[in-house]
PDB file of C-alpha atoms in Angstrom:
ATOM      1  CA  UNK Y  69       0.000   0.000   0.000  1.00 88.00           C
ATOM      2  CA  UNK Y  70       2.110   3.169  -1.002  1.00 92.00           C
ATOM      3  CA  UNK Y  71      -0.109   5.856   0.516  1.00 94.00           C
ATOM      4  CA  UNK Y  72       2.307   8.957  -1.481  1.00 89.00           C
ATOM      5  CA  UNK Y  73      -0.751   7.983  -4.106  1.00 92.00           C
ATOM      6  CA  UNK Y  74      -3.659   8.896  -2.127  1.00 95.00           C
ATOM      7  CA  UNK Y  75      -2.182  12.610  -3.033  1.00 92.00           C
ATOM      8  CA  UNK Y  76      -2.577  11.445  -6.810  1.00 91.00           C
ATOM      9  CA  UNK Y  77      -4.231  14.367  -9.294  1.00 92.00           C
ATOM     10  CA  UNK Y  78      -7.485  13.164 -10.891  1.00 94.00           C
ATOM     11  CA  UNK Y  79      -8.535  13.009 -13.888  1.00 92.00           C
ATOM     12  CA  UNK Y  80     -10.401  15.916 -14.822  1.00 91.00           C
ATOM     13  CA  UNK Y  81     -13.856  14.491 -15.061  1.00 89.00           C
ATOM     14  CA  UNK Y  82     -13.245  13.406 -11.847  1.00 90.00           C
ATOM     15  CA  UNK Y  83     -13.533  17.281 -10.668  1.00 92.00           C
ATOM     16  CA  UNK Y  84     -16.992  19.377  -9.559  1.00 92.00           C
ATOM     17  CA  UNK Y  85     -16.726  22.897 -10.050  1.00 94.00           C
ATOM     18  CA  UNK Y  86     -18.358  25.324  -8.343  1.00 92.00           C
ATOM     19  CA  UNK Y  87     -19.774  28.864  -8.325  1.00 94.00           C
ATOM     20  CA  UNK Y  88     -17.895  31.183  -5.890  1.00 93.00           C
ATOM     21  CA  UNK Y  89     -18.597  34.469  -6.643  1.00 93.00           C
ATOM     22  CA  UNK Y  90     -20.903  36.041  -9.084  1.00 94.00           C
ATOM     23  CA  UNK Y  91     -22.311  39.333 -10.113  1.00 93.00           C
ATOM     24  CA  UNK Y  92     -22.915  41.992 -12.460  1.00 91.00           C
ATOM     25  CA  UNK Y  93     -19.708  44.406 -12.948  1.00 89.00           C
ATOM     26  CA  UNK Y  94     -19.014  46.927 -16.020  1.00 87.00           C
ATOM     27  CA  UNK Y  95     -18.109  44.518 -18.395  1.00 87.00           C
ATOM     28  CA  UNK Y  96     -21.177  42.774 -17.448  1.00 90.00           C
ATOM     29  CA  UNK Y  97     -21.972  39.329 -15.778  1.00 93.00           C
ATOM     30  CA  UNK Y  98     -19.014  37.621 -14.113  1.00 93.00           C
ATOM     31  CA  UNK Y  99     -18.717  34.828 -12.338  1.00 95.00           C
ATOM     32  CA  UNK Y 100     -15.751  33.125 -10.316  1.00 95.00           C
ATOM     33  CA  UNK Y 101     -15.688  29.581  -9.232  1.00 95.00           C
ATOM     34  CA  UNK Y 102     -13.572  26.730  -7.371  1.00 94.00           C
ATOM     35  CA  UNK Y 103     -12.486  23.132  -7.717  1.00 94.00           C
ATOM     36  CA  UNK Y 104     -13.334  20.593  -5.393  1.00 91.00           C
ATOM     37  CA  UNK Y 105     -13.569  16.618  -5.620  1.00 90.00           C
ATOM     38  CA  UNK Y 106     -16.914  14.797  -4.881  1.00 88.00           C
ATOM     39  CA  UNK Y 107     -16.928  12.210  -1.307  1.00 86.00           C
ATOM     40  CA  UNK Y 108     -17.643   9.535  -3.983  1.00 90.00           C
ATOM     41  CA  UNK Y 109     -14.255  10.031  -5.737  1.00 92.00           C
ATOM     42  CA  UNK Y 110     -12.547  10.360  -2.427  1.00 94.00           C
ATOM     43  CA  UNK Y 111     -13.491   6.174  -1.663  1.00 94.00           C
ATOM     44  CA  UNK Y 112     -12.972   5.124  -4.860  1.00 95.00           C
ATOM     45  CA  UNK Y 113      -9.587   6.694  -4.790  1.00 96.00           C
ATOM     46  CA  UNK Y 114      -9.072   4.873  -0.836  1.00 97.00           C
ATOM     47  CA  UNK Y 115     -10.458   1.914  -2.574  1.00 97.00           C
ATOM     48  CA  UNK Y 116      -7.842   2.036  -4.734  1.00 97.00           C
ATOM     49  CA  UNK Y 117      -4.781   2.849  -3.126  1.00 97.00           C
ATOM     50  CA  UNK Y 118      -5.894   0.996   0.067  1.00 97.00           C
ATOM     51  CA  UNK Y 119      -8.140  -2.130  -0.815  1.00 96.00           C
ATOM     52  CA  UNK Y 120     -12.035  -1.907   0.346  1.00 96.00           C
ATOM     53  CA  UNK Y 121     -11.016  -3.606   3.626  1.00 96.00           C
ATOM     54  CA  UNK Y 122      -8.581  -1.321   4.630  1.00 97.00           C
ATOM     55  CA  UNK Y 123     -10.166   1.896   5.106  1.00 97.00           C
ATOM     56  CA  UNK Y 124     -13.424   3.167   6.995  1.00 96.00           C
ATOM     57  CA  UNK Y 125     -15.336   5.996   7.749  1.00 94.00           C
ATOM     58  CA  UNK Y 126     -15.778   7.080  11.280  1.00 94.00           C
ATOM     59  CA  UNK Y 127     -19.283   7.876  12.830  1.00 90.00           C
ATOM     60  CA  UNK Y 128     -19.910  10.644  12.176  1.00 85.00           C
ATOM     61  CA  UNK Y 129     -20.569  13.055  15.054  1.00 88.00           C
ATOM     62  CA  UNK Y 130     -22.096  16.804  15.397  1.00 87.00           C
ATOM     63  CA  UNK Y 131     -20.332  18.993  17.709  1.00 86.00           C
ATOM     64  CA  UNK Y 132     -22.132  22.607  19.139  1.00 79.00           C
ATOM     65  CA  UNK Y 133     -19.222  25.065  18.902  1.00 75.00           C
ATOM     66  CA  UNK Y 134     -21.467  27.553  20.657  1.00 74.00           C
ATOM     67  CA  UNK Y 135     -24.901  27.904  21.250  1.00 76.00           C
ATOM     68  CA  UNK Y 136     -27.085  27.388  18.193  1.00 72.00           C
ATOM     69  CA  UNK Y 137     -23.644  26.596  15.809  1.00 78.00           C
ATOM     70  CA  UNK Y 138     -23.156  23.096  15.149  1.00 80.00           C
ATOM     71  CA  UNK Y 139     -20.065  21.478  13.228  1.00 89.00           C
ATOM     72  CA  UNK Y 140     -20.047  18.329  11.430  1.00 90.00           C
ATOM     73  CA  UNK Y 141     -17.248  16.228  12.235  1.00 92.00           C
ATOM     74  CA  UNK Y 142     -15.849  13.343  10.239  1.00 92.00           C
ATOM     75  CA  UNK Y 143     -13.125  11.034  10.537  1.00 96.00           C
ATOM     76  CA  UNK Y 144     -11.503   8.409   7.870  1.00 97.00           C
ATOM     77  CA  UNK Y 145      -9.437   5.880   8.949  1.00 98.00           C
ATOM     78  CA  UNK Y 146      -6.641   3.402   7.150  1.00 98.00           C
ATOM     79  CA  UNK Y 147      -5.433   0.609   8.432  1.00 97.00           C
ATOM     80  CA  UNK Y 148      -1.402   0.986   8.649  1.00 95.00           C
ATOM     81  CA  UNK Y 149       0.800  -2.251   9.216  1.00 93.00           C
ATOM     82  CA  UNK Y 150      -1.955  -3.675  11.285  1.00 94.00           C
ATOM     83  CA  UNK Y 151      -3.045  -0.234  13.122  1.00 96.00           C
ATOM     84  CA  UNK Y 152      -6.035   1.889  12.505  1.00 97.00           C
ATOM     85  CA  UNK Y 153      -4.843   5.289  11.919  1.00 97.00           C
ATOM     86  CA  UNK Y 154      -7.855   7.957  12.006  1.00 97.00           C
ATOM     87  CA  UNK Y 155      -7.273  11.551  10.237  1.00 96.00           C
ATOM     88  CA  UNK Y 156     -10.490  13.711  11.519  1.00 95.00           C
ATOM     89  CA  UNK Y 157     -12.013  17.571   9.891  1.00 94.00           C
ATOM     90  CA  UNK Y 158     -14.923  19.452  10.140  1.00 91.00           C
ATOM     91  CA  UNK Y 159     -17.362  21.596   7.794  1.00 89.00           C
ATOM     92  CA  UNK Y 160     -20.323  23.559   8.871  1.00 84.00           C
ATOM     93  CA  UNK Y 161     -23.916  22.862   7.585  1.00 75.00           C
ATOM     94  CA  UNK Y 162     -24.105  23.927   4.141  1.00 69.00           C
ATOM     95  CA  UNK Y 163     -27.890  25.998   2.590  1.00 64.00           C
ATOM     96  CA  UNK Y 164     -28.760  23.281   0.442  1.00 64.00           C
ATOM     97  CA  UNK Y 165     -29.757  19.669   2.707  1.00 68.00           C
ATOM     98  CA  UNK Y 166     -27.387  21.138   5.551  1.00 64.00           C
ATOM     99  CA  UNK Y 167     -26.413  17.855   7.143  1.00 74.00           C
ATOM    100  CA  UNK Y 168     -25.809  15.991   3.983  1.00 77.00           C
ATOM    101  CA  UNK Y 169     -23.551  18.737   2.770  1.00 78.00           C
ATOM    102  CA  UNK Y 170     -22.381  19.534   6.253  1.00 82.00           C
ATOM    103  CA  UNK Y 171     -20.873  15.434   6.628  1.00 87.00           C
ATOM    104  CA  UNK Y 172     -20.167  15.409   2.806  1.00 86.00           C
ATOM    105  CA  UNK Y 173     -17.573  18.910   3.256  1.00 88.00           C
ATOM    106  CA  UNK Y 174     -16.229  17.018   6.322  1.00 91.00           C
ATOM    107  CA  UNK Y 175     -15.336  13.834   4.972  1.00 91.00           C
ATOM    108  CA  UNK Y 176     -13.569  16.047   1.914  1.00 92.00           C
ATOM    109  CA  UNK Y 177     -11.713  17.760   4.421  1.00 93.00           C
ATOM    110  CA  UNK Y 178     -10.603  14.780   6.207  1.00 95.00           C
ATOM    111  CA  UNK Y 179      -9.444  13.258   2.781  1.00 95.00           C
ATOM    112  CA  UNK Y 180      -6.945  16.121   2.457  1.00 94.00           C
ATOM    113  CA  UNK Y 181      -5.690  15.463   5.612  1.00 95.00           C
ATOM    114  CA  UNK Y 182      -4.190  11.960   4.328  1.00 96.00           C
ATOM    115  CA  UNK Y 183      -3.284  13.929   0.907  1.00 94.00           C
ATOM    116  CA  UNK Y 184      -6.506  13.196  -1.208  1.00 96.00           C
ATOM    117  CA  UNK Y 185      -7.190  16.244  -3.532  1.00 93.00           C
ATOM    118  CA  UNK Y 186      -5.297  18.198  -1.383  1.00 91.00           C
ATOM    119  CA  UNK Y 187      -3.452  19.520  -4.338  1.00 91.00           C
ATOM    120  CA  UNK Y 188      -6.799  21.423  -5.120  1.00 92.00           C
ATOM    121  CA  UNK Y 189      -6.160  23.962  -2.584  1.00 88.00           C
ATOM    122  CA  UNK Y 190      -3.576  25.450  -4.876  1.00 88.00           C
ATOM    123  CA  UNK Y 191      -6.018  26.695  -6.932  1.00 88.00           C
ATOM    124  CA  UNK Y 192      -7.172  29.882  -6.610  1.00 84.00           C
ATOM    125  CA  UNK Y 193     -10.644  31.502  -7.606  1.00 88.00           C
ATOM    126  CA  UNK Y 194     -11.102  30.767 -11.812  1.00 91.00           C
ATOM    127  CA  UNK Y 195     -13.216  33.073 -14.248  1.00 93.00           C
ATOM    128  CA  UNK Y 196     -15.716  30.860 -15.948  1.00 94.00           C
ATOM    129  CA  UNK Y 197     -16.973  31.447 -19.162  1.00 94.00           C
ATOM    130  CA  UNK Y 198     -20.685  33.518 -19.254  1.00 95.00           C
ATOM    131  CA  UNK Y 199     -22.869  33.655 -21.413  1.00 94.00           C
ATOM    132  CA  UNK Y 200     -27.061  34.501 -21.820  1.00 90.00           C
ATOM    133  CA  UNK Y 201     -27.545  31.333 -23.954  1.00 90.00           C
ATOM    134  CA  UNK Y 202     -27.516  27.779 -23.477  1.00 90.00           C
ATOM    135  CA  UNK Y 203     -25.426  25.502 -25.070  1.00 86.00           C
ATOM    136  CA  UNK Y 204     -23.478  21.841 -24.275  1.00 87.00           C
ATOM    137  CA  UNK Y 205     -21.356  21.642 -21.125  1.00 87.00           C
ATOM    138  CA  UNK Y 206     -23.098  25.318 -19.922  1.00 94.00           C
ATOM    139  CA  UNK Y 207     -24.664  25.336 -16.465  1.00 95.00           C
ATOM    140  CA  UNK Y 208     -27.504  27.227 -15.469  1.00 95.00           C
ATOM    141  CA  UNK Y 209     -27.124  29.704 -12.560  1.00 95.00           C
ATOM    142  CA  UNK Y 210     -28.780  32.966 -11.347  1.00 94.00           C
ATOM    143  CA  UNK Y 211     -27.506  36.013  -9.728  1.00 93.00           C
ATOM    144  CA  UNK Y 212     -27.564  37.290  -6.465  1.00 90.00           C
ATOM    145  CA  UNK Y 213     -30.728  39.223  -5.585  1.00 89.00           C
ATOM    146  CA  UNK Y 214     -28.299  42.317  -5.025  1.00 88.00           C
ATOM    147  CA  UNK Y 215     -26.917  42.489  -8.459  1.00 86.00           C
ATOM    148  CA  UNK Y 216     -30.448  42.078  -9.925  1.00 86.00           C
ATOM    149  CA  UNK Y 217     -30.955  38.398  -9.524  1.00 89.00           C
ATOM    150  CA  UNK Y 218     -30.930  37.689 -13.324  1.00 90.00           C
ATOM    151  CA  UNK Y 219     -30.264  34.600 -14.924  1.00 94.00           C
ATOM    152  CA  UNK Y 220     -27.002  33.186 -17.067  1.00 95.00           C
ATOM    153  CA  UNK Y 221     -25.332  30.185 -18.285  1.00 96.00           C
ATOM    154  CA  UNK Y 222     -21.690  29.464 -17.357  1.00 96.00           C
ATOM    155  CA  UNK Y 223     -18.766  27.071 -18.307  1.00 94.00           C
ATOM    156  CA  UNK Y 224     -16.286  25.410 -16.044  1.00 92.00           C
ATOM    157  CA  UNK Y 225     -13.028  26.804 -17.084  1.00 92.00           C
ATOM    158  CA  UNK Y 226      -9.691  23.723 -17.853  1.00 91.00           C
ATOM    159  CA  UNK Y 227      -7.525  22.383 -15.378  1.00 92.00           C
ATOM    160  CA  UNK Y 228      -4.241  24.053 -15.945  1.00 90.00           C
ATOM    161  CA  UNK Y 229      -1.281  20.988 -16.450  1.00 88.00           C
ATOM    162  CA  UNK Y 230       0.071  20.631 -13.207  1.00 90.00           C
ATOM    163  CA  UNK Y 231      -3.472  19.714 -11.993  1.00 92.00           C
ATOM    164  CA  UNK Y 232      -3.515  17.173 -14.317  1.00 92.00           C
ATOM    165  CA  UNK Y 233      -2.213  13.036 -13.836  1.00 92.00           C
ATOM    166  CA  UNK Y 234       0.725  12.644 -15.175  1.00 88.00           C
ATOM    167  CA  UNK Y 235       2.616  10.350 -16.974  1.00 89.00           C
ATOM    168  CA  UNK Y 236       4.987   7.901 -14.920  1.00 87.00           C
ATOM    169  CA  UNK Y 237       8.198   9.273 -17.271  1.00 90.00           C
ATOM    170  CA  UNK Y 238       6.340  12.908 -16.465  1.00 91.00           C
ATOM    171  CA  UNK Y 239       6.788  12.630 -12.753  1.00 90.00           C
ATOM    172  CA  UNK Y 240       9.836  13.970 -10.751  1.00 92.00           C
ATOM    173  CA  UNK Y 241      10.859  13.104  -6.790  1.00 91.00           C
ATOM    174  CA  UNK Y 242      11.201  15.532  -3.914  1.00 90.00           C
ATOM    175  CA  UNK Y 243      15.166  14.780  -4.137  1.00 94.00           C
ATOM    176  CA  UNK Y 244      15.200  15.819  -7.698  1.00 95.00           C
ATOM    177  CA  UNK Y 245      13.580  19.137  -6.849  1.00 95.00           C
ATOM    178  CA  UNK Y 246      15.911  19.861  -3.938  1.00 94.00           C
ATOM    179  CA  UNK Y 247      19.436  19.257  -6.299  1.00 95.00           C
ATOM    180  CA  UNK Y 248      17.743  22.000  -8.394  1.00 95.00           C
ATOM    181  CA  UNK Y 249      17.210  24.338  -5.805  1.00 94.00           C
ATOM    182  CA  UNK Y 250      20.844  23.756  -4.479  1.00 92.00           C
ATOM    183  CA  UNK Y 251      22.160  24.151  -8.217  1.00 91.00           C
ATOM    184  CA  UNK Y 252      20.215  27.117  -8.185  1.00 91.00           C
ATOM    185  CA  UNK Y 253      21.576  28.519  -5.450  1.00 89.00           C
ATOM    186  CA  UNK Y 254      25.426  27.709  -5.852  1.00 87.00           C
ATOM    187  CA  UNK Y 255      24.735  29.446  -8.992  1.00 85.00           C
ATOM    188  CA  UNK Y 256      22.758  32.312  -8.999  1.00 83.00           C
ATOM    189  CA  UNK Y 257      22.042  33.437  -5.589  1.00 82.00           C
ATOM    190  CA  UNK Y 258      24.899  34.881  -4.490  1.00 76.00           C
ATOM    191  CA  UNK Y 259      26.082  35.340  -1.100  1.00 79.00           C
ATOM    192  CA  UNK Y 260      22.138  35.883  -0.078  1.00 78.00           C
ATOM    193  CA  UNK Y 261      21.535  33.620   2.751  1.00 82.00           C
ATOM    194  CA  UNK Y 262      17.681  34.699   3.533  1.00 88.00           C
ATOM    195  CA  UNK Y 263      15.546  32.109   3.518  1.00 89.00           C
ATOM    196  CA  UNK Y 264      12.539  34.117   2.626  1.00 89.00           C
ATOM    197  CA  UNK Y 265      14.533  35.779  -0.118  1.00 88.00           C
ATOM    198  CA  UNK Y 266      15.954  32.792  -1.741  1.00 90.00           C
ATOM    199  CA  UNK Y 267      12.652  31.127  -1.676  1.00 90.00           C
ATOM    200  CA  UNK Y 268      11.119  34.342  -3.398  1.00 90.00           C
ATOM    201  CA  UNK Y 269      14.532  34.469  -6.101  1.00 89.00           C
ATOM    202  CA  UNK Y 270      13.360  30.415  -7.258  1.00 92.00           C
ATOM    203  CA  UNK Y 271      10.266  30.917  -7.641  1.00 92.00           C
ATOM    204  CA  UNK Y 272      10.856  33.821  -9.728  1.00 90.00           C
ATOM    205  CA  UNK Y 273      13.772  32.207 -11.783  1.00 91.00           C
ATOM    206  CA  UNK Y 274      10.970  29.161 -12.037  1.00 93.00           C
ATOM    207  CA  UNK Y 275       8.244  31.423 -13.017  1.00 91.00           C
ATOM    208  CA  UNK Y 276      10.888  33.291 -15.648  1.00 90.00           C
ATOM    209  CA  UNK Y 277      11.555  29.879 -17.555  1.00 91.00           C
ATOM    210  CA  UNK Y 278       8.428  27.769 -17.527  1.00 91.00           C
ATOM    211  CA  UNK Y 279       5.366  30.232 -15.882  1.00 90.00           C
ATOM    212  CA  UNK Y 280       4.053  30.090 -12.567  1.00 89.00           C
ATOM    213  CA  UNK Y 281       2.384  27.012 -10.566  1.00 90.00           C
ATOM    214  CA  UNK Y 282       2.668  25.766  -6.975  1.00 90.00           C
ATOM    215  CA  UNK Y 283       6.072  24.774  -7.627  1.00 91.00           C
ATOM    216  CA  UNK Y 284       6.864  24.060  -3.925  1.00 89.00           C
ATOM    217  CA  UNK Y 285       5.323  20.622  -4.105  1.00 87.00           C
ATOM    218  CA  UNK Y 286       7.444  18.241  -6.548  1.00 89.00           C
ATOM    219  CA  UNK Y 287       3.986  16.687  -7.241  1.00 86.00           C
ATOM    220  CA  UNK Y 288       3.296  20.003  -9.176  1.00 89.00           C
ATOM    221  CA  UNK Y 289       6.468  19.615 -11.568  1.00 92.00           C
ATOM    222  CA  UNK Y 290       6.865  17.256 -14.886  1.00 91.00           C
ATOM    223  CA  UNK Y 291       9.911  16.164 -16.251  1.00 94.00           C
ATOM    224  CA  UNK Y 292      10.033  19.183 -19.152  1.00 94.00           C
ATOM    225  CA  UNK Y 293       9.438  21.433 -16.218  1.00 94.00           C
ATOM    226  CA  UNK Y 294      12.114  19.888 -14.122  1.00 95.00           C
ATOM    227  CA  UNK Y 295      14.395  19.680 -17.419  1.00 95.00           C
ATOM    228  CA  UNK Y 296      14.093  23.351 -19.108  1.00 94.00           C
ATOM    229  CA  UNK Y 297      15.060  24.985 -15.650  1.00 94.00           C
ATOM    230  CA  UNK Y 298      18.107  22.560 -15.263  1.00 94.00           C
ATOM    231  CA  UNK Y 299      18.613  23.766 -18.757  1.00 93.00           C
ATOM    232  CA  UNK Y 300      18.344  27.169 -18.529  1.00 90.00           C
ATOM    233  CA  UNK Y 301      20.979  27.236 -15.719  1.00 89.00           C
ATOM    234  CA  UNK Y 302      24.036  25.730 -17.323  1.00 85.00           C
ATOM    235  CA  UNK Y 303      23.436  28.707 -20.079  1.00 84.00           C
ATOM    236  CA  UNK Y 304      22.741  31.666 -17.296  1.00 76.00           C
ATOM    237  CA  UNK Y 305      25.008  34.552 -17.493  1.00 69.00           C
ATOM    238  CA  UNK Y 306      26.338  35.374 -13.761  1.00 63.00           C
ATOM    239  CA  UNK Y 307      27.813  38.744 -12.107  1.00 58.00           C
ATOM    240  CA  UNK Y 308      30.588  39.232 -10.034  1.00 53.00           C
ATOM    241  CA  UNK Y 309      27.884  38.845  -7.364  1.00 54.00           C
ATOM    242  CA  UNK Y 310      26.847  35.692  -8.709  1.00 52.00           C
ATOM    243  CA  UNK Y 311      23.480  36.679  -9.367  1.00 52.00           C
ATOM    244  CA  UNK Y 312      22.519  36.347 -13.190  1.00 54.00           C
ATOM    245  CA  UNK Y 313      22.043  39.548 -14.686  1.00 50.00           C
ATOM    246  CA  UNK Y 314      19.129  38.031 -17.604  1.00 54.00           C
ATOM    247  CA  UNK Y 315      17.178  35.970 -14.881  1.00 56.00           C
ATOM    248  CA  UNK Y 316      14.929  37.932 -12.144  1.00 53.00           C
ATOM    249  CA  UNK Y 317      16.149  37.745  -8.545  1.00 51.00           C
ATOM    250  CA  UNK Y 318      14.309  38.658  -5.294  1.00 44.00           C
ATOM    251  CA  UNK Y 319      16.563  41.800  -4.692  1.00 41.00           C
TER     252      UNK Y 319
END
């Protein structure tokens, strides 16, 4: 059982979307919305990684945080070299069939605790696609009653790559990403010994050579990723100070 998979990208038909955010602003309708994965994914993904018999669900309990709040608690549990190992979250009632969608946030939660879909989080608000007409793969949705209530169509917008499965020659390790920050900084940081300035000068040499992405987590990366910065280092052109004078730094 190699649980590093649980933390596995889906596939994108695998992923719900979401509205977030939506009103009327001077270009007209807009309309914001996240990524999340469904429960159902979640087990199939534990059945999966784990086998049927080695996982569980907790009961699920309802705790009063104060008077008249209640939080929905859930708990999933693998079974690790014999022991039951129990990762709990919790989620407050949601407006549509509150406890449903109260236990269902939970249990979504708890899955990112042991790494399932946690890579989601990364993701910040998208702009979906509007539109007044219908049409296949548009979703019907209506406006708040403060920005006139009126009705639209919208469009889940593309996973971008790195939110994507990729290919077992695609993948790199957490080892491979450290030797290129270390190459990086034997080479183009200088005598700069910040930490929060050398971890602002990678990710903007990163972002400089292949675009920006959560490139902290090595699960984010591919190979041509990994490969184009390696690349682009050998060729860098370095100061006296050893910082390269065509690649941005934090300073």
């Amino acid at each position: 059982m190699d649980l590093k998979r649980l933390a596995d990208p889906f596939p994108e038909d695998d992923i719900e979307w979401r509205i977030s955010r939506a009103g009327m602003g001077s270009r007209g309708i807009y309309c914001h919305c996240l990524a999340y994965i469904t429960a159902r994914a979640i087990h199939a993904r534990l059945d999966d990684v784990c086998g049927p018999e080695n996982w569980r669900n907790e009961p699920p309990q309802v705790v009063e945080i104060r008077a008249g709040r209640k939080t929905f608690v859930a708990g999933i549990s693998i079974r690790v070299e014999g022991e039951w190992v129990t990762k709990w979250d919790v989620a407050e009632a949601t407006d549509i069939e509150p406890s449903k969608g109260g236990f269902s946030a939970a249990t979504k939660r708890a899955g990112a605790q042991w790494g399932i879909g946690r890579y989601l989080y990364y993701l910040e608000e998208t702009s979906a696609e509007v539109s007044d007409q219908s049409g296949k793969g548009w979703r019907f949705a209506s406006l708040p009653d403060k920005h006139g209530g009126g009705k639209f169509f919208w469009r889940p917008p593309h996973l971008p790559a790195w939110a994507l499965p990729k290919e077992k020659e695609a993948e790199i390790t957490a080892a491979e990403l450290t030797a290129l920050k270390k190459i990086w900084r034997e080479k183009l940081a200088g005598e700069s010994r910040n930490p929060a300035e050398l971890r602002e000068g990678f990710r903007r040499y990163v972002v400089s050579v292949v675009g920006d992405f959560p490139l902290a987590d090595h699960a984010c990366w591919t190979r041509d990723a990994l490969d184009r910065c390696t690349s682009r280092l050998r060729t860098a052109q370095v100061e006296a100070s050893g910082i390269a004078s065509d690649i941005p730094f934090a300073r």
